[in-house]
XYZ file of C-alpha atoms in Angstrom:
534
model
C 4.336 21.015 -13.504
C 5.191 24.641 -14.172
C 3.197 25.641 -11.086
C 5.767 23.885 -8.902
C 8.344 26.471 -9.875
C 6.092 29.501 -9.561
C 6.396 31.080 -6.140
C 4.093 33.584 -4.488
C 6.491 36.344 -3.465
C 3.816 38.615 -2.015
C 4.553 37.180 1.455
C 8.326 36.980 1.016
C 9.239 38.801 4.232
C 7.000 36.582 6.360
C 8.187 33.432 4.587
C 11.843 34.331 5.161
C 11.323 35.034 8.854
C 9.115 31.963 9.298
C 11.654 29.739 7.529
C 14.584 31.157 9.520
C 12.791 30.674 12.835
C 11.612 27.148 12.001
C 15.138 26.259 10.835
C 16.698 27.384 14.101
C 14.094 25.429 16.083
C 14.776 22.337 13.958
C 18.513 22.193 14.719
C 18.441 20.608 18.203
C 15.513 18.360 17.303
C 17.189 17.079 14.131
C 20.391 16.296 16.031
C 18.491 14.617 18.865
C 16.252 12.563 16.604
C 19.253 11.474 14.540
C 20.967 10.159 17.655
C 17.769 8.507 18.913
C 17.315 6.697 15.591
C 20.746 5.090 15.901
C 21.901 6.566 12.578
C 23.721 9.540 14.076
C 23.102 13.281 14.372
C 24.117 14.105 10.810
C 21.466 11.689 9.476
C 18.909 13.675 11.452
C 20.123 16.918 9.898
C 20.090 15.465 6.389
C 16.561 14.156 6.972
C 15.361 17.566 8.154
C 16.931 19.279 5.139
C 15.729 16.902 2.437
C 12.274 15.998 3.719
C 11.653 19.623 4.664
C 12.609 20.917 1.220
C 10.850 18.403 -1.015
C 7.712 18.080 1.139
C 7.353 21.863 0.993
C 7.914 21.935 -2.777
C 5.558 19.101 -3.725
C 3.196 18.945 -0.728
C -0.384 20.101 -0.330
C -0.043 22.222 2.824
C 1.751 25.520 2.069
C 2.804 26.256 5.651
C 3.887 22.744 6.663
C 7.453 22.389 7.897
C 8.559 18.761 7.706
C 11.428 16.839 9.238
C 12.221 14.026 11.687
C 9.417 13.424 14.193
C 8.920 11.189 17.216
C 6.796 8.478 15.548
C 9.231 8.048 12.671
C 12.262 7.904 14.955
C 10.676 5.253 17.166
C 10.187 2.966 14.143
C 13.689 3.684 12.807
C 15.257 2.905 16.184
C 13.474 -0.463 16.230
C 14.550 -1.174 12.659
C 18.138 -0.215 13.503
C 18.143 -2.821 16.261
C 16.480 -5.495 14.113
C 18.932 -5.021 11.228
C 21.987 -4.823 13.521
C 22.750 -1.299 12.408
C 23.000 -2.045 8.671
C 22.540 1.541 7.436
C 22.201 0.621 3.761
C 19.137 -1.526 4.505
C 17.666 1.104 6.821
C 17.991 3.850 4.216
C 16.435 1.506 1.657
C 13.454 1.115 3.994
C 13.194 4.912 4.151
C 13.118 5.047 0.338
C 10.401 2.374 0.264
C 8.396 4.321 2.847
C 8.507 7.317 0.536
C 7.336 5.195 -2.382
C 4.440 3.863 -0.274
C 3.408 7.424 0.585
C 3.477 8.475 -3.062
C 1.221 5.502 -3.845
C -1.069 6.440 -0.936
C -1.455 9.920 -2.364
C -1.930 8.699 -5.943
C -4.786 6.336 -4.988
C -6.504 8.894 -2.758
C -5.608 7.250 0.564
C -5.291 10.686 2.174
C -9.066 10.981 2.278
C -9.300 7.910 4.522
C -6.439 8.464 6.954
C -8.449 11.329 8.426
C -11.134 8.787 9.409
C -8.941 7.257 12.135
C -10.896 7.871 15.393
C -9.471 10.383 17.833
C -9.005 7.907 20.750
C -6.835 5.774 18.442
C -4.746 8.759 17.334
C -4.471 9.950 20.936
C -3.475 6.499 22.163
C -0.687 5.841 19.690
C 0.667 9.412 19.864
C 0.741 9.200 23.653
C 2.357 5.777 23.384
C 5.048 7.201 21.129
C 5.681 9.935 23.677
C 6.084 7.311 26.406
C 8.471 5.291 24.214
C 10.650 8.350 23.559
C 10.892 9.063 27.281
C 11.729 5.429 28.103
C 14.411 5.246 25.414
C 16.041 8.438 26.686
C 16.065 7.395 30.343
C 19.462 5.652 30.103
C 21.158 8.599 28.383
C 19.552 10.936 30.925
C 21.412 9.069 33.681
C 24.689 8.897 31.760
C 24.542 5.456 30.106
C 24.249 4.155 26.566
C 20.666 3.502 25.537
C 19.833 -0.139 24.701
C 17.654 -0.812 21.682
C 13.960 -1.441 22.189
C 11.475 -0.240 24.772
C 11.389 -3.466 26.760
C 15.194 -3.685 26.830
C 15.394 -0.089 28.060
C 12.905 -0.835 30.840
C 14.759 -4.004 31.805
C 18.060 -2.107 31.897
C 16.689 0.737 34.015
C 17.421 -0.871 37.452
C 21.068 -1.277 36.425
C 21.212 2.347 35.310
C 19.687 3.605 38.549
C 22.265 1.672 40.572
C 25.139 3.397 38.743
C 24.087 6.977 37.979
C 26.477 9.387 36.278
C 25.533 12.436 38.323
C 27.244 14.863 35.957
C 25.049 13.644 33.118
C 21.984 13.710 35.370
C 22.598 17.347 36.321
C 23.051 18.332 32.666
C 19.902 16.421 31.671
C 17.803 17.983 34.439
C 19.061 21.502 33.685
C 18.414 21.040 29.958
C 14.904 19.724 30.593
C 14.149 22.533 33.050
C 15.245 25.246 30.616
C 13.319 23.635 27.753
C 10.172 23.860 29.883
C 10.737 27.236 31.522
C 12.309 29.251 28.709
C 10.191 32.442 28.514
C 7.928 32.673 25.518
C 8.977 36.254 24.777
C 12.635 35.128 24.611
C 11.636 32.288 22.332
C 10.972 34.840 19.589
C 14.733 35.395 19.414
C 16.143 32.057 20.634
C 13.910 28.932 20.668
C 13.665 27.180 24.028
C 14.978 23.832 22.745
C 18.055 25.475 21.210
C 18.719 27.525 24.330
C 18.377 24.445 26.537
C 20.774 22.451 24.362
C 23.337 25.277 24.283
C 23.211 25.909 28.042
C 23.355 22.191 28.812
C 26.397 21.785 26.556
C 28.236 24.773 28.100
C 27.474 23.430 31.591
C 28.919 20.029 30.668
C 32.278 21.635 29.802
C 32.783 22.498 33.480
C 31.780 19.103 34.840
C 33.383 15.635 35.022
C 33.362 13.478 31.900
C 30.115 12.237 30.429
C 29.151 10.646 27.081
C 29.210 13.167 24.207
C 28.377 12.988 20.511
C 32.023 12.978 19.408
C 33.178 13.594 15.843
C 30.337 14.448 13.472
C 30.882 14.517 9.714
C 29.980 17.769 8.022
C 29.395 18.682 4.409
C 26.851 17.650 1.835
C 25.371 14.111 1.897
C 26.558 11.254 -0.305
C 24.338 9.091 -2.486
C 23.227 5.748 -0.967
C 22.232 3.153 -3.540
C 19.226 1.110 -2.315
C 20.142 -2.418 -1.249
C 17.670 -5.302 -1.322
C 18.643 -8.194 0.920
C 16.275 -11.142 0.461
C 16.770 -12.345 4.042
C 15.685 -8.962 5.437
C 13.167 -8.019 2.740
C 9.978 -8.673 4.735
C 11.337 -6.791 7.741
C 12.232 -3.823 5.538
C 8.843 -3.787 3.804
C 6.982 -4.010 7.113
C 9.045 -1.170 8.610
C 8.621 0.905 5.440
C 4.857 0.422 5.528
C 4.686 1.423 9.202
C 6.836 4.496 8.485
C 4.570 5.414 5.573
C 1.327 5.034 7.555
C 2.555 6.828 10.670
C 4.251 9.539 8.636
C 1.043 10.055 6.680
C -1.106 10.288 9.801
C 1.415 12.562 11.528
C 1.646 14.848 8.499
C -2.100 15.116 7.947
C -2.713 15.854 11.621
C -0.192 18.668 11.319
C -1.957 19.832 8.159
C -5.246 20.026 10.083
C -3.526 22.170 12.728
C -2.181 24.424 9.980
C -5.665 24.679 8.437
C -7.138 25.784 11.758
C -4.488 28.462 12.182
C -4.555 29.820 8.620
C -8.260 29.264 7.862
C -7.306 27.375 4.701
C -7.783 23.793 3.515
C -4.921 21.504 2.594
C -4.848 18.896 -0.174
C -4.410 15.578 1.667
C -3.354 13.444 -1.278
C -0.941 16.026 -2.626
C 0.540 16.324 0.861
C 1.169 12.573 0.962
C 2.878 12.699 -2.420
C 5.101 15.551 -1.229
C 6.000 13.691 1.970
C 6.701 10.578 -0.093
C 9.038 12.413 -2.454
C 10.847 13.919 0.534
C 11.327 10.578 2.290
C 12.360 8.763 -0.883
C 15.056 11.350 -1.621
C 16.119 11.439 2.047
C 16.725 7.683 2.002
C 18.857 8.017 -1.135
C 21.087 10.611 0.534
C 21.491 9.282 4.067
C 18.684 11.138 5.807
C 16.212 9.684 8.294
C 12.501 9.620 7.517
C 10.343 12.582 8.449
C 6.816 13.937 8.435
C 4.948 17.173 8.955
C 6.220 18.536 12.288
C 3.490 20.253 14.289
C 5.688 22.420 16.517
C 7.866 23.663 13.666
C 4.800 24.294 11.494
C 3.090 26.310 14.233
C 6.257 28.360 14.771
C 6.533 28.969 11.033
C 2.946 30.247 10.839
C 3.267 32.417 13.937
C 6.486 33.902 12.553
C 4.806 34.952 9.336
C 5.216 31.946 7.018
C 2.414 31.747 4.456
C 3.631 29.810 1.401
C 5.721 26.714 0.679
C 8.737 28.974 0.280
C 8.981 29.174 4.089
C 9.487 25.403 4.416
C 12.146 25.475 1.720
C 13.975 28.370 3.438
C 13.952 26.297 6.646
C 15.959 23.651 4.778
C 18.408 26.219 3.403
C 19.098 27.383 6.965
C 19.880 23.809 7.978
C 22.204 23.333 4.987
C 24.223 26.324 6.151
C 24.410 24.823 9.650
C 25.423 21.375 8.368
C 28.375 22.793 6.475
C 29.954 23.778 9.773
C 28.143 21.775 12.437
C 30.699 19.022 13.031
C 33.194 20.778 15.265
C 30.550 22.682 17.227
C 28.140 19.799 17.821
C 30.764 17.192 18.686
C 30.887 18.318 22.331
C 27.120 18.101 22.891
C 26.469 15.568 25.683
C 23.952 12.790 25.180
C 22.284 13.834 28.433
C 21.481 17.285 26.988
C 19.903 15.738 23.902
C 18.001 13.369 26.189
C 16.636 16.362 28.089
C 15.375 17.908 24.852
C 13.803 14.616 23.740
C 12.105 14.002 27.094
C 10.439 17.402 26.593
C 9.409 16.298 23.092
C 7.999 13.044 24.487
C 6.018 14.885 27.134
C 4.622 17.248 24.501
C 3.477 14.305 22.355
C 1.533 12.673 25.219
C -2.080 13.827 24.925
C -2.533 15.224 28.423
C -5.384 17.476 27.292
C -7.505 14.404 26.510
C -6.286 12.363 29.493
C -7.434 15.087 31.890
C -10.975 14.958 30.510
C -11.257 11.361 29.344
C -12.993 10.139 32.509
C -15.879 12.511 31.762
C -16.450 11.053 28.299
C -17.573 7.620 27.096
C -15.743 4.866 28.970
C -15.325 2.858 25.782
C -13.286 5.671 24.187
C -11.042 5.857 27.243
C -10.575 2.072 27.234
C -9.769 2.160 23.514
C -7.219 4.927 24.021
C -5.577 3.003 26.887
C -5.491 -0.205 24.838
C -3.833 1.513 21.863
C -1.347 3.219 24.174
C -0.423 -0.101 25.796
C -0.069 -1.908 22.456
C 2.073 0.932 21.130
C 4.497 0.751 24.041
C 4.649 -2.984 24.610
C 3.881 -4.544 21.193
C 4.306 -2.394 18.085
C 2.762 0.598 16.384
C 1.075 -1.087 13.448
C -0.650 -3.607 15.744
C -1.795 -0.763 17.979
C -3.253 1.339 15.164
C -4.754 -1.670 13.364
C -6.394 -3.062 16.492
C -7.634 0.390 17.490
C -9.226 1.126 14.126
C -10.876 -2.310 13.912
C -12.292 -2.118 17.449
C -13.482 1.467 16.933
C -15.173 0.492 13.678
C -16.902 -2.495 15.282
C -18.091 -0.359 18.186
C -19.468 2.232 15.764
C -21.249 -0.411 13.687
C -22.771 -1.829 16.858
C -24.061 1.622 17.883
C -25.545 2.276 14.451
C -27.137 -1.184 14.396
C -28.689 -0.595 17.808
C -30.190 2.703 16.641
C -31.510 1.116 13.443
C -33.141 -1.729 15.352
C -34.707 0.695 17.823
C -36.115 2.770 14.957
C -37.486 -0.398 13.394
C -39.745 -0.773 16.408
C -40.488 2.866 17.256
C -40.770 4.854 14.028
C -43.448 3.321 11.720
C -46.427 5.147 13.184
C -44.658 8.402 14.074
C -45.321 10.250 10.799
C -48.557 8.789 9.441
C -51.091 10.892 7.560
C -54.794 10.980 8.442
C -55.618 8.722 5.482
C -52.897 6.251 6.411
C -53.945 6.259 10.074
C -57.535 5.487 9.074
C -56.423 2.539 6.938
C -54.272 1.203 9.790
C -57.168 1.430 12.239
C -59.433 -0.386 9.817
C -56.954 -3.201 9.259
C -56.049 -3.522 12.937
C -53.799 -6.518 13.605
C -53.996 -7.712 10.020
C -50.868 -5.725 9.078
C -47.512 -4.900 10.643
C -45.265 -2.130 9.296
C -41.466 -2.052 9.523
C -39.683 1.168 8.523
C -35.914 0.970 8.072
C -34.037 4.129 9.033
C -31.190 5.129 6.746
C -28.660 2.750 5.156
C -29.344 -0.768 6.432
C -25.921 -1.761 7.813
C -24.494 -5.248 8.052
C -24.370 -4.755 11.814
C -28.148 -4.530 12.012
C -28.780 -7.157 9.322
C -27.939 -10.054 11.629
C -30.773 -9.149 14.047
C -33.349 -7.639 11.686
C -34.900 -11.000 10.820
C -35.372 -11.917 14.483
C -36.987 -8.557 15.326
C -39.360 -8.803 12.378
C -40.403 -12.374 13.228
C -41.121 -11.419 16.841
C -43.374 -8.531 15.808
C -45.370 -10.096 12.950
C -46.533 -13.078 15.030
C -49.734 -11.159 15.845
C -50.323 -10.011 12.276
C -52.990 -11.968 10.422
C -51.552 -11.981 6.959
C -49.642 -8.867 5.846
C -46.225 -7.307 6.441
C -45.089 -3.991 4.990
C -41.343 -3.323 4.700
C -40.850 0.423 4.144
C -37.533 1.234 2.400
C -38.299 4.876 1.704
C -35.308 6.070 3.776
C -32.868 3.360 2.677
C -30.463 4.630 -0.041
C -28.560 1.342 -0.507
C -28.150 -2.240 0.748
C -25.051 -4.347 1.127
C -24.987 -8.126 0.719
C -25.632 -8.744 4.433
C -28.732 -6.554 4.391
C -29.966 -8.121 1.152
C -29.660 -11.549 2.748
C -31.607 -10.249 5.768
C -34.462 -9.129 3.470
C -34.387 -12.547 1.793
C -34.628 -14.258 5.186
C -37.586 -12.087 6.205
C -39.405 -12.844 2.954
C -38.690 -16.595 3.171
C -39.811 -16.847 6.811
C -42.965 -14.820 6.109
C -43.793 -16.976 3.105
C -43.419 -20.160 5.166
C -45.599 -18.653 7.909
C -48.334 -17.839 5.399
C -47.751 -14.105 5.470
C -47.675 -11.790 2.473
C -44.826 -9.238 2.213
C -45.293 -5.792 0.652
C -42.305 -3.564 -0.194
C -42.774 0.224 -0.296
C -40.494 3.074 -1.352
C -37.665 0.820 -2.536
C -35.276 2.532 -4.972
C -34.743 0.825 -8.303
C -31.047 0.378 -7.552
C -31.886 -1.622 -4.406
C -34.453 -3.704 -6.337
C -31.739 -4.503 -8.878
C -29.400 -5.530 -6.065
C -31.980 -7.898 -4.579
C -32.744 -9.339 -7.995
C -29.110 -9.869 -8.985
C -28.442 -11.668 -5.687
C -31.592 -13.767 -6.005
C -32.886 -12.392 -2.715
C -36.390 -11.622 -4.013
C -37.407 -15.180 -4.796
C -40.085 -15.311 -2.067
C -41.610 -11.955 -3.032
C -44.687 -11.765 -5.245
C -44.361 -9.941 -8.553
C -46.837 -7.300 -7.359
C -45.146 -6.847 -3.959
C -43.639 -3.420 -4.747
C -45.478 -0.130 -4.153
C -44.321 3.489 -4.200
C -46.036 4.464 -0.933
C -47.396 2.799 2.193
C -50.893 4.095 1.467
C -50.918 2.241 -1.858
C -49.836 -0.954 -0.096
C -52.480 -0.520 2.618
C -55.168 0.082 0.007
C -54.116 -3.121 -1.758
C -54.334 -5.037 1.542
C -57.822 -3.642 2.153
C -58.961 -5.130 -1.184
C -57.817 -8.627 -0.262
């Protein structure tokens, strides 16, 4: 525990500059994400401050800068609509999301989140980018944004028939500057902040358009969690989605940080840090957050090395919050929409989309499916379906390889002595060598392949398990089926190279009932010599 309060000050200058730069970059994004969530700009600022501070203090990635991100805001906006804007229930869901993340980290879930296939990650991240753009379309044209992606799409024809051209000009200018702001100027003033400032100044000289209006300033107040039985399942579901997406988002950012710093983060510790940050944010009126890739990259490039940089980023935002109300109240929604459209475009995985047609078609189809489910159904369905389909496809590929090896490998690495025995026995014996762990995907077809090949064998079958480290129940049942069928067909089964652990598994499941007591041999040569004696 004492290590949490020991800071490495050897990189203090870089940490201060990295934290200051990341804090300035976070200002327009925190305001914009707060508005997009439905909870208001100050909730976005509070979320950036609290999640950023506590995730840096307790997390497992020293250079991570955390705060509101696109995936989290998309879920919060949907929850805001479902709960009719009941902020106490929404903040309770944020607290629960933090608790889920702490549990994820405590049970080692961080080691498994990294196993989500890239097409799935690409699909749901791109889908989130599309959702952000769709939800900002109404504000971009000068109208209030309806809740939900489908509602926003349905409302778009109405918006296009009554465009507020002042808002459209401000939105276009803001978006243009966000894209074209020179990189060398970004060292002094981040592009998103410059775009927001210029868009706001421009709006002061144009006809009326929707603006943020009065924004409370000062330190946040405590929000006691509220548990409404009628909305409990909705809150738990939203909290779980926030926790999963926030975990994936944070760990992806951690991988980016690792690549830039040539270090290795602690996944489970990072989840605990993110969970603490979100839990505290929910208690004090902040929206949920996660590791933010852009802010983390800027922090590292600006010299940030330790967790102190992420904490300084939060201190910068606290100073801004104490006086942000009067300044930010005149910011037009169209300017924030311009910034968020840029964020949405950055989230869409164009780098993969440009090359996807040159890769496996299944991966492209999986990515497109997850993207579509993300936009038109919901995020948890998209990720769940993507992971399940990817896993099934992988199992099928492995099973295919294992079945091919079953037919092609047995005679590939035979010794002279073994080859002589095989020639002498001729068709009296058939060998089956299983390659690697015998998966449940291959188990279903193993019995059929074995039966087809031993029809020509006179009396003996050798099952070589020398390269099989373990069996699951499906594979054990497949071995039992092979032995039973061979026994009924008058064949004798010999087992070679089977580890004692696998023999125990077969025995405990009763899958070795059709095997003779002397069926096990250490090597194939021993089994062949035994067959020669018979």
